[in-house]
Coordinates of C-alpha atoms and ligand atoms in Angstrom, one line a residue:
M18 CA 2.5 0.2 18.6
E19 CA 0.0 -2.6 17.6
A20 CA 1.5 -5.8 16.1
V21 CA 0.0 -5.0 12.7
S22 CA 1.8 -1.7 12.6
R23 CA 5.1 -3.4 13.0
T24 CA 4.5 -4.8 9.6
A25 CA 5.1 -1.3 8.3
Q26 CA 8.7 -1.7 9.5
W27 CA 8.9 -5.0 7.7
T28 CA 8.0 -3.5 4.3
A29 CA 10.3 -0.6 5.0
A30 CA 13.1 -3.1 5.5
A31 CA 12.4 -4.5 2.1
R32 CA 12.5 -0.9 0.6
A33 CA 15.8 -0.4 2.3
L34 CA 17.4 -3.4 0.7
E35 CA 16.2 -2.3 -2.8
S36 CA 17.4 1.3 -2.1
E37 CA 20.9 0.0 -1.3
R38 CA 21.3 -1.9 -4.6
P39 CA 23.5 -0.2 -7.2
D40 CA 20.7 -0.9 -9.8
R41 CA 17.9 0.2 -7.5
I42 CA 14.5 1.0 -9.1
F43 CA 13.7 3.6 -6.4
D44 CA 15.5 5.3 -3.6
D45 CA 14.0 5.5 -0.1
P46 CA 16.8 7.1 1.9
W47 CA 14.8 6.9 5.2
A48 CA 13.8 3.2 4.8
R49 CA 16.6 1.7 6.9
T50 CA 15.9 4.3 9.7
V51 CA 12.2 3.7 9.9
A52 CA 12.6 -0.1 9.5
G53 CA 14.9 -0.4 12.6
D54 CA 15.9 -3.8 13.8
V55 CA 12.3 -4.8 14.1
G56 CA 11.8 -4.5 10.4
F57 CA 14.9 -6.6 9.5
D58 CA 13.9 -9.2 12.1
L59 CA 10.5 -9.5 10.5
L60 CA 12.1 -9.8 7.0
E61 CA 13.9 -12.8 8.3
R62 CA 10.8 -14.2 10.0
Y63 CA 8.3 -13.7 7.2
Q64 CA 10.1 -15.6 4.5
G65 CA 8.5 -17.6 1.8
A66 CA 6.4 -15.3 -0.3
A67 CA 9.0 -13.5 -2.4
V68 CA 8.6 -10.5 -0.1
A69 CA 11.6 -8.5 -1.1
P70 CA 11.1 -8.5 -4.9
F71 CA 7.4 -8.1 -4.4
I72 CA 7.8 -5.0 -2.3
A73 CA 10.3 -3.6 -4.7
V74 CA 7.9 -4.1 -7.7
R75 CA 4.8 -2.8 -5.7
T76 CA 6.6 0.3 -4.6
K77 CA 7.8 1.2 -8.1
Y78 CA 4.4 0.4 -9.6
I79 CA 2.7 2.6 -7.1
D80 CA 5.2 5.4 -7.3
D81 CA 4.7 5.6 -11.1
A82 CA 0.9 5.3 -10.9
V83 CA 0.7 8.0 -8.3
M84 CA 2.8 10.4 -10.3
R85 CA 0.7 9.7 -13.3
A86 CA -2.6 10.3 -11.4
V87 CA -1.4 13.6 -10.0
A88 CA -0.1 14.8 -13.3
E89 CA -2.7 13.5 -15.7
S90 CA -5.9 13.3 -13.7
G91 CA -5.1 16.4 -11.6
A92 CA -6.1 14.5 -8.5
R93 CA -3.7 16.5 -6.3
Q94 CA -5.1 15.5 -2.9
V95 CA -3.2 12.3 -2.2
V96 CA -4.4 10.0 0.6
L97 CA -2.0 7.2 1.7
V98 CA -4.4 4.8 3.4
A99 CA -2.5 2.8 6.0
A100 CA 0.6 4.8 5.2
G101 CA 2.8 3.0 7.7
M102 CA 6.4 4.1 7.2
D103 CA 5.8 5.3 3.7
T104 CA 8.1 8.2 2.9
R105 CA 6.6 9.2 -0.5
A106 CA 5.8 12.6 0.9
G107 CA 9.6 13.3 1.0
R108 CA 10.7 11.0 -1.8
L109 CA 8.5 11.9 -4.8
P110 CA 8.8 15.1 -6.9
W111 CA 5.3 16.4 -6.2
P112 CA 3.8 19.4 -8.1
D113 CA 3.6 22.5 -5.8
D114 CA -0.1 22.2 -5.0
V115 CA -0.2 18.6 -3.8
V116 CA -1.7 18.1 -0.3
L117 CA -1.0 14.6 1.1
F118 CA -2.8 12.9 4.0
E119 CA -1.4 9.8 5.8
L120 CA -3.9 7.6 7.6
D121 CA -2.8 5.0 10.1
R122 CA -3.2 3.9 13.7
P123 CA -2.4 6.6 16.3
A124 CA 0.5 4.7 17.8
L125 CA 2.1 4.2 14.4
I126 CA 1.8 7.9 13.6
E127 CA 3.4 8.8 16.9
A128 CA 6.2 6.4 16.4
K129 CA 6.9 7.6 12.9
D130 CA 7.0 11.2 14.1
E131 CA 9.6 10.2 16.7
I132 CA 11.7 8.2 14.3
L133 CA 11.5 10.9 11.6
P134 CA 11.6 14.3 13.3
E135 CA 11.6 17.4 11.0
T136 CA 15.4 17.7 11.2
V137 CA 15.7 14.3 9.5
Y138 CA 12.6 14.3 7.2
R139 CA 11.4 17.1 5.0
P140 CA 8.2 16.4 3.0
R141 CA 8.1 17.9 -0.4
C142 CA 4.4 18.7 -0.2
A143 CA 1.9 19.8 2.4
R144 CA 1.5 16.7 4.6
H145 CA -1.1 15.8 7.3
A146 CA -1.0 12.7 9.5
V147 CA -4.5 11.5 10.5
P148 CA -4.8 8.9 13.3
V149 CA -7.7 6.6 12.6
D150 CA -9.0 3.0 12.7
L151 CA -9.6 2.1 9.1
A152 CA -11.9 -0.7 10.2
G153 CA -14.0 1.9 11.9
E154 CA -14.9 5.6 11.4
W155 CA -12.1 7.3 9.4
A156 CA -13.9 9.5 6.9
Q157 CA -14.8 12.3 9.2
P158 CA -11.3 12.6 10.7
L159 CA -10.0 12.8 7.2
R160 CA -12.4 15.6 6.3
D161 CA -11.6 17.4 9.5
A162 CA -7.9 17.2 8.6
G163 CA -8.8 19.1 5.4
L164 CA -9.8 16.7 2.6
D165 CA -11.9 18.6 0.1
V166 CA -14.5 16.2 -1.2
T167 CA -15.4 18.5 -4.1
R168 CA -11.9 18.0 -5.6
P169 CA -10.5 14.7 -6.9
V170 CA -8.3 12.4 -4.8
T171 CA -5.5 10.0 -5.5
W172 CA -6.0 7.2 -3.0
V173 CA -3.2 4.7 -2.3
V174 CA -4.0 1.5 -0.4
E175 CA -0.8 -0.5 -0.3
G176 CA -0.3 -3.5 1.9
L177 CA -3.5 -3.2 3.8
F178 CA -6.5 -5.2 2.3
F179 CA -5.2 -8.6 3.4
F180 CA -5.3 -7.5 7.1
L181 CA -9.0 -6.6 6.9
D182 CA -11.9 -8.9 6.8
Q183 CA -14.2 -9.0 3.8
A184 CA -16.8 -6.6 5.2
E185 CA -14.1 -4.1 6.3
A186 CA -12.4 -4.3 2.9
H187 CA -15.6 -3.6 1.0
A188 CA -16.6 -0.8 3.4
L189 CA -13.2 0.8 2.9
L190 CA -13.5 0.6 -0.9
R191 CA -17.1 2.1 -0.8
G192 CA -16.0 4.7 1.7
M193 CA -13.2 6.0 -0.5
A194 CA -15.6 6.1 -3.5
G195 CA -18.1 8.1 -1.4
L196 CA -15.5 10.8 -0.7
S197 CA -14.3 11.0 -4.3
A198 CA -15.1 13.7 -6.8
P199 CA -14.9 12.8 -10.5
G200 CA -11.3 12.4 -11.6
S201 CA -10.3 10.5 -8.5
V202 CA -8.0 7.5 -8.8
L203 CA -7.5 4.5 -6.6
I204 CA -4.2 2.6 -6.6
G205 CA -3.4 -0.5 -4.5
D206 CA -2.9 -4.2 -4.2
F207 CA -4.9 -7.3 -3.4
V208 CA -3.9 -10.9 -2.9
S209 CA -5.9 -13.8 -4.3
R210 CA -8.0 -16.1 -2.1
A211 CA -5.5 -19.0 -2.7
S212 CA -2.8 -16.8 -1.2
L213 CA -4.5 -17.0 2.2
V214 CA -4.0 -20.7 2.3
N215 CA -1.0 -21.2 0.1
P216 CA 0.8 -24.4 1.2
F217 CA 4.1 -23.2 -0.2
A218 CA 3.9 -20.1 2.0
S219 CA 2.6 -21.9 5.1
A220 CA 5.5 -20.9 7.4
F221 CA 5.0 -17.2 6.3
L222 CA 1.2 -17.3 6.9
H223 CA 1.7 -19.1 10.2
A224 CA 4.2 -16.6 11.5
L225 CA 1.8 -13.7 10.5
R226 CA -1.0 -15.5 12.4
E227 CA 1.2 -16.2 15.4
D228 CA 2.1 -12.5 15.6
G229 CA -1.6 -11.5 15.5
N230 CA -1.6 -10.3 11.9
P231 CA -3.5 -13.1 10.0
W232 CA -4.1 -12.5 6.3
R233 CA -7.9 -12.4 6.0
F234 CA -9.1 -10.8 2.8
G235 CA -8.3 -12.0 -0.7
T236 CA -10.1 -11.8 -4.0
D237 CA -9.9 -13.8 -7.3
K238 CA -12.0 -11.2 -9.1
P239 CA -10.2 -7.9 -8.5
A240 CA -12.2 -6.1 -11.3
E241 CA -15.5 -7.2 -9.7
T242 CA -14.4 -6.3 -6.2
L243 CA -13.5 -2.8 -7.4
S244 CA -16.5 -2.2 -9.6
E245 CA -19.0 -3.4 -6.9
A246 CA -17.7 -0.6 -4.8
G247 CA -17.9 2.0 -7.5
W248 CA -14.4 1.9 -9.0
R249 CA -13.7 1.2 -12.7
P250 CA -10.4 -0.6 -13.1
S251 CA -8.1 1.0 -15.6
E252 CA -5.3 -1.5 -15.0
I253 CA -5.0 -4.8 -13.2
T254 CA -1.7 -6.4 -13.4
Q255 CA 0.5 -8.9 -11.6
P256 CA 4.2 -8.7 -10.6
G257 CA 6.2 -9.9 -13.6
E258 CA 3.8 -8.6 -16.2
E259 CA 5.1 -6.0 -18.6
T260 CA 3.9 -3.0 -16.6
A261 CA 5.0 -4.5 -13.2
S262 CA 8.3 -6.2 -13.6
F263 CA 11.1 -3.6 -13.5
G264 CA 13.7 -6.3 -13.9
R265 CA 13.0 -7.6 -10.4
W266 CA 10.5 -10.4 -10.9
E267 CA 11.9 -13.8 -11.8
L268 CA 9.0 -16.1 -10.9
P269 CA 6.5 -17.4 -13.5
V270 CA 3.4 -15.2 -14.0
P271 CA 0.2 -17.3 -14.0
P272 CA -2.3 -16.6 -16.7
A273 CA -4.9 -14.1 -15.5
D274 CA -7.8 -16.5 -15.9
R275 CA -6.3 -19.5 -14.1
P276 CA -8.3 -20.1 -10.9
H277 CA -7.0 -21.1 -7.4
V278 CA -3.5 -19.6 -7.9
P279 CA -1.6 -17.8 -5.1
R280 CA -0.9 -14.4 -6.6
S281 CA -1.0 -10.7 -6.0
F282 CA -2.7 -8.0 -8.1
L283 CA -1.6 -4.4 -8.5
F284 CA -4.4 -2.1 -9.7
T285 CA -5.3 1.4 -10.8
A286 CA -8.9 2.4 -10.9
T287 CA -11.0 5.5 -11.5
L288 CA -14.4 6.5 -10.2
D289 CA -17.2 4.8 -12.0
R290 CA -19.5 7.8 -12.5
Ligands
SAM157 C1 2.1 -3.8 5.8 S1 1.9 -2.3 6.5 C2 1.8 -1.3 5.0 C3 2.3 0.1 5.2 C4 2.6 0.9 4.0 N1 1.4 1.2 3.2 C5 3.6 0.1 3.1 O1 3.3 -0.4 2.1 O2 4.8 0.0 3.5 C6 0.2 -2.3 7.1 C7 -0.2 -1.0 7.7 O3 -1.6 -1.0 7.9 C8 -1.9 -0.3 9.1 N2 -3.2 -0.8 9.6 C9 -3.6 -2.1 9.6 N3 -4.9 -2.2 10.1 C10 -5.3 -0.9 10.4 C11 -6.4 -0.3 10.8 N4 -7.5 -1.0 11.2 N5 -6.5 1.1 11.0 C12 -5.4 1.8 10.6 N6 -4.3 1.3 10.1 C13 -4.2 0.0 10.0 C14 -0.8 -0.7 10.0 O4 -0.6 0.1 11.1 C15 0.4 -0.7 9.0 O5 1.0 0.6 9.0

C-alpha cells in the first residue's frame, strides 16, 4: 500500500477512539480493525493539529450531510472519493435504492477487502469498489463500474484535497461537476493556505512530509474554489461553529473573514446549473 493510503488507517484510528467513548457522536464498529497498529502509531506520530476532535467533527458533519443529500435531494448514487477505510456503506441507514461507489488506490482497496471480508463487514447498500488514481483518469472507471450520469450523485471528498496539488484539486472538482446531473451534491473538507505552513503544527506537517505525504493544496476562499469548478456552496462551516461542533470542539473559532489563519472548512455544495 502507498504511504498516502496508510493515512486512511490514521483517520480510522481517530474514528475508533470516538466510537469507544460512552458519549460518542457516531459509532464505527470496524474502525479499530481497519486502523490496525499502523493507524494508532500514526495517531501518535501526527500530533499537533487537533486531529482526534477534528476527525470526530468531520465524520459526524459528513454523516449528517450525506443522509440529508440522499433523503432530500434524492441523489442516491453515492461516491466516496478517496474512501480509504470509510465504513459508511455498513454504518449508515441507507434507503433501499442507494448505490455506493468507493474510489481509492488499487492497493488500498485490496488491503481493505482483506481486512474486512464479507463475514465481518456487511454493507447496507449496493457497494462497488473502484480502483483509480484520482490525480489521473478516474471518470471512465467510475462509469464502467455503473455510475449513471443521468441521475444525481452525492459526492463525498473527505480528507483528500490537501494531498493533491492545485491543478489536481481543481481538475477533480471540475471532473465531479462534469459527471453530475442536476440535484447532485458535493460534501467535503478543505484546509486554508495558512494550514500548509502553520508554525504551531510544524512537527505534524514535517512528519507528513517525511512520510511522503506532504500537504499541498489549501484555499482561503472555499466558496470561490467551489464555484469556479461549477459548484454552488450551500454551507461552508468550520469545526466549532454551530453546525459543526457536536460538543467536541473546544478551540476558538476564527471569524470567517480573518485572513492567514490555519483552519479547516467543511462544506456542502450543489451543482451550479
Ligand atoms: C486521509 S485518507 C482519507 C480516507 C477517508 N476518506 C477518511 O476520511 O478516512 C486519504 C485517502 O486518499 C487516498 N488517496 C490519496 N491520493 C490518491 C490518489 N491520487 N488516488 C486515489 N486515492 C488517493 C489514499 O489512498 C487514502 O485512502
